Coordinates of C-alpha atoms in Angstrom, one line a residue:
M1 CA 52.6 0.9 -1.6
D2 CA 51.0 4.4 -1.9
V3 CA 52.6 7.5 -0.4
V4 CA 50.5 7.6 2.8
A5 CA 51.1 3.9 3.6
E6 CA 54.8 4.2 2.9
R7 CA 55.3 7.2 5.2
V8 CA 53.1 5.7 7.9
A9 CA 55.2 2.5 7.7
A10 CA 58.3 4.5 8.4
L11 CA 56.9 5.4 11.8
R12 CA 57.9 1.8 12.9
E13 CA 61.6 2.9 12.7
E14 CA 61.3 5.5 15.4
R15 CA 63.2 4.7 18.5
I16 CA 61.6 4.2 21.9
D17 CA 62.9 6.6 24.6
H18 CA 61.9 8.8 27.5
R19 CA 59.4 10.8 25.4
F20 CA 56.8 8.0 25.4
K21 CA 55.2 7.6 28.9
G22 CA 54.0 4.3 30.1
L23 CA 56.2 2.2 27.8
P24 CA 58.6 -0.4 29.3
P25 CA 61.9 1.1 30.5
D26 CA 63.8 -1.9 29.1
A27 CA 62.4 -1.1 25.6
E28 CA 64.7 2.0 25.4
G29 CA 66.5 2.0 22.1
L30 CA 64.2 -0.5 20.3
T31 CA 62.3 0.7 17.3
V32 CA 58.6 0.9 17.5
G33 CA 58.4 -2.0 15.1
E34 CA 60.7 -4.1 17.1
L35 CA 58.7 -3.5 20.3
A36 CA 55.5 -4.3 18.5
G37 CA 57.0 -7.5 17.2
Q38 CA 57.7 -8.7 20.8
R39 CA 53.9 -8.8 21.4
R40 CA 54.3 -7.9 25.0
T41 CA 51.2 -8.1 27.3
L42 CA 49.7 -5.5 29.6
T43 CA 50.1 -7.6 32.7
D44 CA 53.7 -8.8 32.4
G45 CA 55.2 -6.7 29.5
G46 CA 57.0 -4.2 31.7
F47 CA 54.6 -1.3 31.1
T48 CA 54.3 1.4 33.8
T49 CA 51.3 3.4 34.9
P50 CA 49.5 5.5 34.0
L51 CA 49.0 3.8 30.7
L52 CA 46.5 4.6 27.9
V53 CA 45.6 1.7 25.7
L54 CA 43.5 1.4 22.5
S55 CA 41.4 -1.6 21.8
A56 CA 42.3 -3.1 18.4
D57 CA 38.8 -4.7 18.1
A58 CA 37.0 -1.5 18.9
L59 CA 39.0 0.5 16.4
D60 CA 38.3 -2.0 13.7
H61 CA 34.6 -2.0 14.6
N62 CA 34.2 1.7 14.6
L63 CA 36.1 2.2 11.3
A64 CA 33.8 -0.3 9.7
V65 CA 30.6 1.2 11.1
L66 CA 31.2 4.7 9.6
E67 CA 32.4 3.3 6.4
R68 CA 29.1 1.4 6.0
W69 CA 27.0 4.3 7.2
T70 CA 28.4 6.8 4.8
D71 CA 28.2 4.3 1.9
E72 CA 24.6 3.5 2.7
H73 CA 23.6 7.1 2.9
G74 CA 25.5 8.4 -0.2
L75 CA 27.9 10.6 1.7
A76 CA 31.5 11.3 1.0
F77 CA 33.5 11.2 4.2
A78 CA 36.4 13.4 5.4
P79 CA 36.8 12.4 9.1
H80 CA 38.1 15.1 11.3
G81 CA 41.8 14.5 11.9
K82 CA 42.1 16.9 14.9
T83 CA 40.5 14.1 17.0
S84 CA 43.5 11.8 16.8
M85 CA 46.2 13.6 14.9
A86 CA 47.4 10.0 14.2
P87 CA 48.5 9.5 10.6
Q88 CA 48.2 5.7 11.1
L89 CA 44.5 6.2 11.7
F90 CA 44.3 8.6 8.8
A91 CA 45.7 5.9 6.6
R92 CA 43.2 3.4 7.8
Q93 CA 40.3 5.8 7.2
L94 CA 41.5 6.5 3.7
E95 CA 41.9 2.8 3.0
R96 CA 38.2 2.4 4.0
G97 CA 37.1 4.9 1.4
A98 CA 37.4 8.3 3.1
W99 CA 37.5 11.1 0.5
G100 CA 40.1 13.0 2.6
I101 CA 40.9 14.2 6.1
T102 CA 39.5 17.3 7.8
V103 CA 41.7 19.5 9.9
A104 CA 41.2 22.8 11.9
V105 CA 44.5 24.7 11.8
P106 CA 47.6 25.0 9.6
H107 CA 49.8 22.7 11.8
Q108 CA 47.3 19.9 11.4
L109 CA 47.3 20.5 7.6
R110 CA 51.1 20.3 7.6
V111 CA 51.0 16.9 9.4
C112 CA 48.6 15.6 6.8
R113 CA 50.8 16.7 4.0
A114 CA 53.9 15.3 5.6
F115 CA 52.3 11.9 5.4
G116 CA 51.0 12.4 1.9
V117 CA 47.3 12.9 2.5
P118 CA 46.0 13.8 -1.0
R119 CA 42.8 15.7 0.0
V120 CA 42.4 18.0 3.0
F121 CA 39.4 20.0 4.1
L122 CA 40.3 22.8 6.6
A123 CA 37.1 23.5 8.5
N124 CA 38.2 26.9 9.6
E125 CA 39.1 30.3 8.2
L126 CA 42.7 30.7 7.1
V127 CA 44.1 34.3 7.0
D128 CA 47.6 33.8 8.3
P129 CA 49.9 35.0 5.4
V130 CA 52.7 32.7 6.4
A131 CA 50.4 29.7 6.4
L132 CA 48.9 30.8 3.1
R133 CA 52.3 31.2 1.5
W134 CA 53.2 27.6 2.6
L135 CA 49.8 26.4 1.3
G136 CA 50.2 28.1 -2.1
A137 CA 53.7 26.5 -2.5
E138 CA 52.3 23.1 -1.6
L139 CA 49.5 23.4 -4.1
D140 CA 51.8 24.5 -6.8
A141 CA 54.3 21.7 -6.1
D142 CA 51.7 18.9 -6.2
P143 CA 49.0 19.2 -8.9
G144 CA 47.3 16.1 -7.3
F145 CA 46.8 17.8 -3.9
E146 CA 43.2 18.9 -3.3
F147 CA 42.4 21.5 -0.6
V148 CA 39.3 23.3 0.6
C149 CA 38.8 25.8 3.5
Y150 CA 36.2 28.1 4.9
V151 CA 35.6 31.8 4.3
D152 CA 33.1 33.8 6.2
S153 CA 33.9 37.5 5.6
V154 CA 34.7 39.9 2.9
R155 CA 37.8 41.0 4.8
G156 CA 39.0 37.4 5.2
V157 CA 38.6 36.8 1.5
R158 CA 40.7 39.9 0.8
L159 CA 43.4 39.0 3.2
M160 CA 43.7 35.5 1.7
D161 CA 43.8 36.9 -1.8
E162 CA 46.4 39.5 -1.0
A163 CA 48.7 36.9 0.8
L164 CA 48.5 34.4 -2.1
R165 CA 49.1 37.1 -4.7
A166 CA 52.1 38.4 -2.7
A167 CA 53.5 34.9 -2.5
G168 CA 53.1 34.5 -6.3
T169 CA 51.1 31.3 -6.1
R170 CA 49.7 29.9 -9.4
R171 CA 46.9 27.6 -8.4
R172 CA 43.7 29.1 -6.9
V173 CA 42.6 28.0 -3.4
D174 CA 39.2 26.4 -3.3
V175 CA 37.0 27.9 -0.6
V176 CA 33.5 27.2 0.8
I177 CA 31.3 29.8 2.5
E178 CA 30.8 28.9 6.1
L179 CA 27.2 29.5 7.2
G180 CA 27.1 30.3 10.9
A181 CA 24.9 28.1 13.1
G182 CA 23.0 31.1 14.6
E183 CA 23.4 34.1 16.8
G184 CA 25.9 33.6 19.5
A185 CA 27.3 30.5 17.8
R186 CA 30.9 30.1 16.6
T187 CA 32.4 31.3 13.3
G188 CA 30.4 31.7 10.0
A189 CA 28.6 34.3 8.1
R190 CA 25.3 35.0 10.0
T191 CA 22.9 35.8 7.2
E192 CA 22.3 34.9 3.6
A193 CA 23.0 38.5 2.6
D194 CA 26.4 38.2 4.4
C195 CA 27.0 35.0 2.4
A196 CA 26.2 36.7 -0.9
A197 CA 28.7 39.4 -0.1
V198 CA 31.4 36.9 0.6
A199 CA 30.6 35.1 -2.6
G200 CA 31.0 38.4 -4.5
A201 CA 34.3 39.0 -2.8
V202 CA 35.5 35.5 -3.8
A203 CA 34.4 36.1 -7.4
A204 CA 36.5 39.3 -7.5
A205 CA 39.6 37.5 -6.0
D206 CA 42.4 36.4 -8.3
R207 CA 43.6 33.5 -6.2
L208 CA 40.4 32.0 -4.8
R209 CA 37.6 29.8 -6.2
L210 CA 34.2 29.3 -4.6
V211 CA 33.3 25.6 -4.6
G212 CA 30.5 25.3 -2.1
V213 CA 29.1 25.9 1.4
A214 CA 29.7 24.3 4.8
G215 CA 29.2 24.6 8.5
Y216 CA 28.9 22.8 11.8
E217 CA 25.5 21.9 13.0
G218 CA 26.8 21.1 16.5
E219 CA 27.0 24.8 17.2
V220 CA 23.2 25.4 16.6
P221 CA 22.0 27.1 19.8
G222 CA 19.8 24.8 21.8
A223 CA 20.5 22.0 19.3
D224 CA 17.8 19.4 19.0
P225 CA 16.6 17.3 16.0
E226 CA 14.2 20.0 14.8
R227 CA 16.7 22.9 15.1
V228 CA 19.6 21.0 13.6
R229 CA 17.5 19.9 10.6
A230 CA 16.2 23.4 10.1
W231 CA 19.8 24.8 9.9
L232 CA 20.9 22.0 7.6
R233 CA 18.0 22.8 5.2
R234 CA 19.1 26.4 5.3
L235 CA 22.6 25.3 4.4
V236 CA 21.3 23.3 1.4
A237 CA 19.0 26.2 0.3
L238 CA 22.0 28.5 0.4
A239 CA 24.0 26.2 -1.9
A240 CA 21.1 26.1 -4.3
E241 CA 20.6 29.9 -4.3
L242 CA 24.3 30.5 -4.9
D243 CA 24.3 28.0 -7.7
R244 CA 21.3 29.6 -9.4
G245 CA 23.3 32.9 -9.3
G246 CA 26.3 31.3 -11.0
A247 CA 28.6 31.5 -7.9
F248 CA 30.1 28.1 -8.6
A249 CA 30.7 28.6 -12.3
G250 CA 34.5 28.0 -12.1
A251 CA 34.1 24.9 -9.9
E252 CA 34.3 21.2 -10.9
R253 CA 31.7 20.1 -8.3
I254 CA 29.7 21.8 -5.5
V255 CA 30.7 20.9 -2.0
V256 CA 28.0 20.8 0.7
S257 CA 29.6 19.8 4.0
A258 CA 28.6 19.5 7.7
G259 CA 28.6 16.8 10.3
G260 CA 30.2 16.3 13.7
S261 CA 29.8 13.1 15.7
A262 CA 26.4 14.0 17.3
W263 CA 24.1 14.7 14.4
F264 CA 25.4 12.7 11.4
D265 CA 21.9 11.1 11.1
A266 CA 20.3 14.5 10.6
V267 CA 23.0 15.3 8.0
A268 CA 22.3 12.1 6.1
D269 CA 18.6 12.8 6.1
V270 CA 18.8 16.4 4.9
F271 CA 21.7 15.9 2.5
G272 CA 19.8 13.0 1.0
G273 CA 17.2 15.5 -0.2
I274 CA 19.6 17.7 -2.1
G275 CA 18.2 18.3 -5.6
A276 CA 19.9 18.6 -8.9
M277 CA 22.4 21.5 -9.3
S278 CA 24.5 22.8 -12.2
L279 CA 27.4 20.5 -11.2
P280 CA 27.8 17.2 -9.4
V281 CA 27.4 17.6 -5.6
L282 CA 29.9 16.3 -3.0
R283 CA 27.9 15.6 0.1
L284 CA 30.7 15.7 2.6
L285 CA 30.4 14.4 6.2
R286 CA 33.3 15.3 8.7
S287 CA 32.7 13.3 11.9
G288 CA 35.8 12.4 13.8
A289 CA 35.2 11.2 17.4
Y290 CA 33.6 8.0 16.1
V291 CA 37.1 6.4 15.6
T292 CA 37.5 5.7 19.3
H293 CA 34.1 6.8 20.6
D294 CA 34.0 7.1 24.4
D295 CA 32.2 5.9 27.6
T296 CA 30.3 9.1 28.6
H297 CA 29.8 12.1 26.4
Y298 CA 29.7 10.6 22.9
A299 CA 28.0 7.5 24.3
R300 CA 25.1 9.9 25.2
V301 CA 25.0 12.0 22.1
T302 CA 25.8 9.6 19.3
P303 CA 23.1 9.3 16.6
F304 CA 23.2 5.5 17.3
T305 CA 21.0 6.2 20.4
R306 CA 18.3 7.2 17.8
V307 CA 19.0 5.1 14.8
P308 CA 20.3 1.5 14.3
G309 CA 24.1 1.1 14.8
H310 CA 26.6 0.9 17.6
L311 CA 30.1 2.2 18.3
E312 CA 32.5 0.8 20.8
P313 CA 34.6 2.8 23.4
A314 CA 38.2 2.1 22.4
F315 CA 40.2 3.8 25.1
R316 CA 41.1 2.3 28.5
L317 CA 43.4 4.1 31.0
W318 CA 45.2 2.0 33.6
A319 CA 46.3 3.8 36.8
Q320 CA 47.7 2.6 40.1
V321 CA 46.4 3.2 43.6
V322 CA 49.3 5.1 45.3
S323 CA 47.4 6.2 48.5
R324 CA 44.4 5.2 50.5
P325 CA 44.6 7.6 53.4
A326 CA 41.1 7.0 54.6
P327 CA 38.5 4.2 54.3
G328 CA 36.4 6.2 51.8
Q329 CA 39.2 7.8 49.8
A330 CA 42.0 6.7 47.5
F331 CA 44.3 8.3 44.9
L332 CA 45.5 7.1 41.5
N333 CA 48.7 8.1 39.8
A334 CA 47.0 9.7 36.8
G335 CA 45.7 13.2 36.4
K336 CA 45.1 16.1 34.0
R337 CA 48.3 15.2 32.1
D338 CA 46.9 11.8 31.3
A339 CA 43.1 11.8 31.2
P340 CA 40.4 14.1 29.7
Y341 CA 38.2 16.1 32.1
D342 CA 36.5 18.7 30.0
L343 CA 33.4 16.6 29.2
G344 CA 33.3 14.5 32.3
L345 CA 35.7 12.7 34.6
P346 CA 37.0 9.1 34.0
T347 CA 34.8 6.2 35.1
P348 CA 36.2 3.2 37.0
L349 CA 35.4 0.0 35.2
A350 CA 37.6 -2.7 36.8
V351 CA 40.2 -3.3 39.5
R352 CA 43.3 -5.5 39.2
S353 CA 44.8 -6.8 42.4
P354 CA 47.0 -9.8 43.3
E355 CA 43.8 -11.8 43.5
G356 CA 43.0 -11.0 39.9
L357 CA 40.6 -8.8 37.9
R358 CA 37.2 -7.8 39.2
A359 CA 34.5 -5.4 38.1
A360 CA 34.6 -2.0 39.8
P361 CA 32.3 -2.0 42.8
D362 CA 29.2 0.2 43.0
G363 CA 30.3 3.4 44.6
L364 CA 33.8 3.5 43.3
R365 CA 34.0 6.7 41.4
V366 CA 36.3 9.5 40.4
S367 CA 35.3 12.6 42.4
G368 CA 38.1 15.0 41.4
I369 CA 41.3 15.4 39.3
S370 CA 44.6 17.1 40.0
D371 CA 47.6 17.6 37.7
Q372 CA 48.9 14.1 38.6
H373 CA 46.2 12.5 40.7
L374 CA 42.7 11.1 40.3
W375 CA 40.6 11.4 43.5
L376 CA 38.6 8.2 44.2
D377 CA 35.6 7.8 46.4
V378 CA 35.8 4.2 47.7
P379 CA 33.1 2.1 49.5
A380 CA 34.6 1.8 53.0
A381 CA 34.4 -2.0 53.1
D382 CA 36.0 -2.4 49.6
P383 CA 39.4 -4.2 49.7
L384 CA 41.0 -1.7 47.2
Q385 CA 44.6 -1.2 48.4
V386 CA 47.8 0.6 47.5
G387 CA 49.4 -1.2 44.6
D388 CA 46.1 -2.2 42.9
T389 CA 45.5 -0.9 39.4
V390 CA 42.2 0.6 38.2
C391 CA 40.9 0.4 34.6
L392 CA 39.1 3.6 33.6
G393 CA 36.7 4.6 30.8
L394 CA 37.1 8.1 29.4
S395 CA 35.0 10.9 28.0
H396 CA 36.0 12.9 24.9
P397 CA 38.5 11.4 22.4
C398 CA 39.9 14.8 21.3
T399 CA 41.3 15.6 24.7
T400 CA 42.5 12.0 25.3
F401 CA 44.7 11.6 22.2
D402 CA 46.6 14.9 22.7
K403 CA 48.1 13.7 26.0
W404 CA 49.7 10.6 24.6
P405 CA 52.4 10.7 21.9
L406 CA 52.6 6.9 21.5
I407 CA 49.6 4.7 22.4
P408 CA 49.7 0.9 22.6
V409 CA 47.0 -1.1 20.7
A410 CA 45.9 -4.2 22.5
T411 CA 44.0 -7.4 21.5
P412 CA 41.2 -8.6 23.9
D413 CA 43.7 -10.8 25.8
G414 CA 46.0 -7.8 26.5
T415 CA 48.6 -8.5 23.8
I416 CA 50.1 -5.3 22.4
T417 CA 50.3 -5.6 18.6
D418 CA 50.9 -2.0 17.5
Y419 CA 51.6 1.5 18.7
I420 CA 49.7 4.7 17.4
R421 CA 51.9 7.8 17.0
T422 CA 50.2 11.2 17.5
F423 CA 51.4 14.6 16.3
F424 CA 49.9 17.5 18.4

């Protein structure tokens, strides 16, 4: 058993207690592995609401889809771990051929390393001297650990180099120049001249090594297929220009990286045309939301609305009707603490009552969200009553995972076979 699998397996020894909402009260004191082994069901297993559940079949499907997609398009894959912060899912992604895991901040990097992830791409600038000191020690302690992060300014490069030198680190930190997606976009050097200045600063630094270029096409202003591809071609041209100038002379390969969950088809198209360079090229995709997909936002923006392929929404939130104070209104016992709302409100999919499970009627919709309540508009003649439970589809995986520290995984018949631990 490799290090990642061994450390992930140890999560089954954690004890169930009050930290984990929605789990059966009578499971208190059991280990996660013991509870999973009981194969309880959603309907009679003692679970309370609200309860977030992951579909085992949808997870398997989505993992397989991106594994095939990246293989077919000649892309290396470092799925963004900030989506789930679930080492069990990291392990499954690595087992399916992922080059490594992408993160955004030092805490996420530390979680990856605590579970033995051997390659981490930090898609952000890193100038915190405390975090850099920890990183340098981690690199020195494990010669097999590979790490890459962004740089986008001369000052940032100098701060990194000073912190690493002050810490006495021996291994150099690999960096890629982040090309900004345009004026008014997020981080990243704005012009090719800015990028050249950053490259010069890295060349003068003792503790850094320039290994490529990267960025995030999802930040392109007014993003559409033409604008996104134009920016990706600019990124590739920047890599080629820096290579011609000898900027990657100390590297072992040239990293060219992009790719969220909305434009990986464009990334595959443009990266497929990268020409020969002085070193092997690592064409690195970083999509993360695919692992669970969703019912609204990513269902609209996924490239699989344009090219062949299909992802399945894996999240279902079950919440109970606790009040129907008027014929056209009801309230569920889930709210902002339980469901994402930044990219759309939850969508009612089904209703379970004493009579059984039925599809949500037309006109049943979530109209608002409070800290601990979802507001429902209800067709006045619908029999929805206090005590019924509603199954909801969700929008935005990244702000779903972070609300649930332990998430049951269910088979299609509602049997819980596993639990996913998150670390936010």
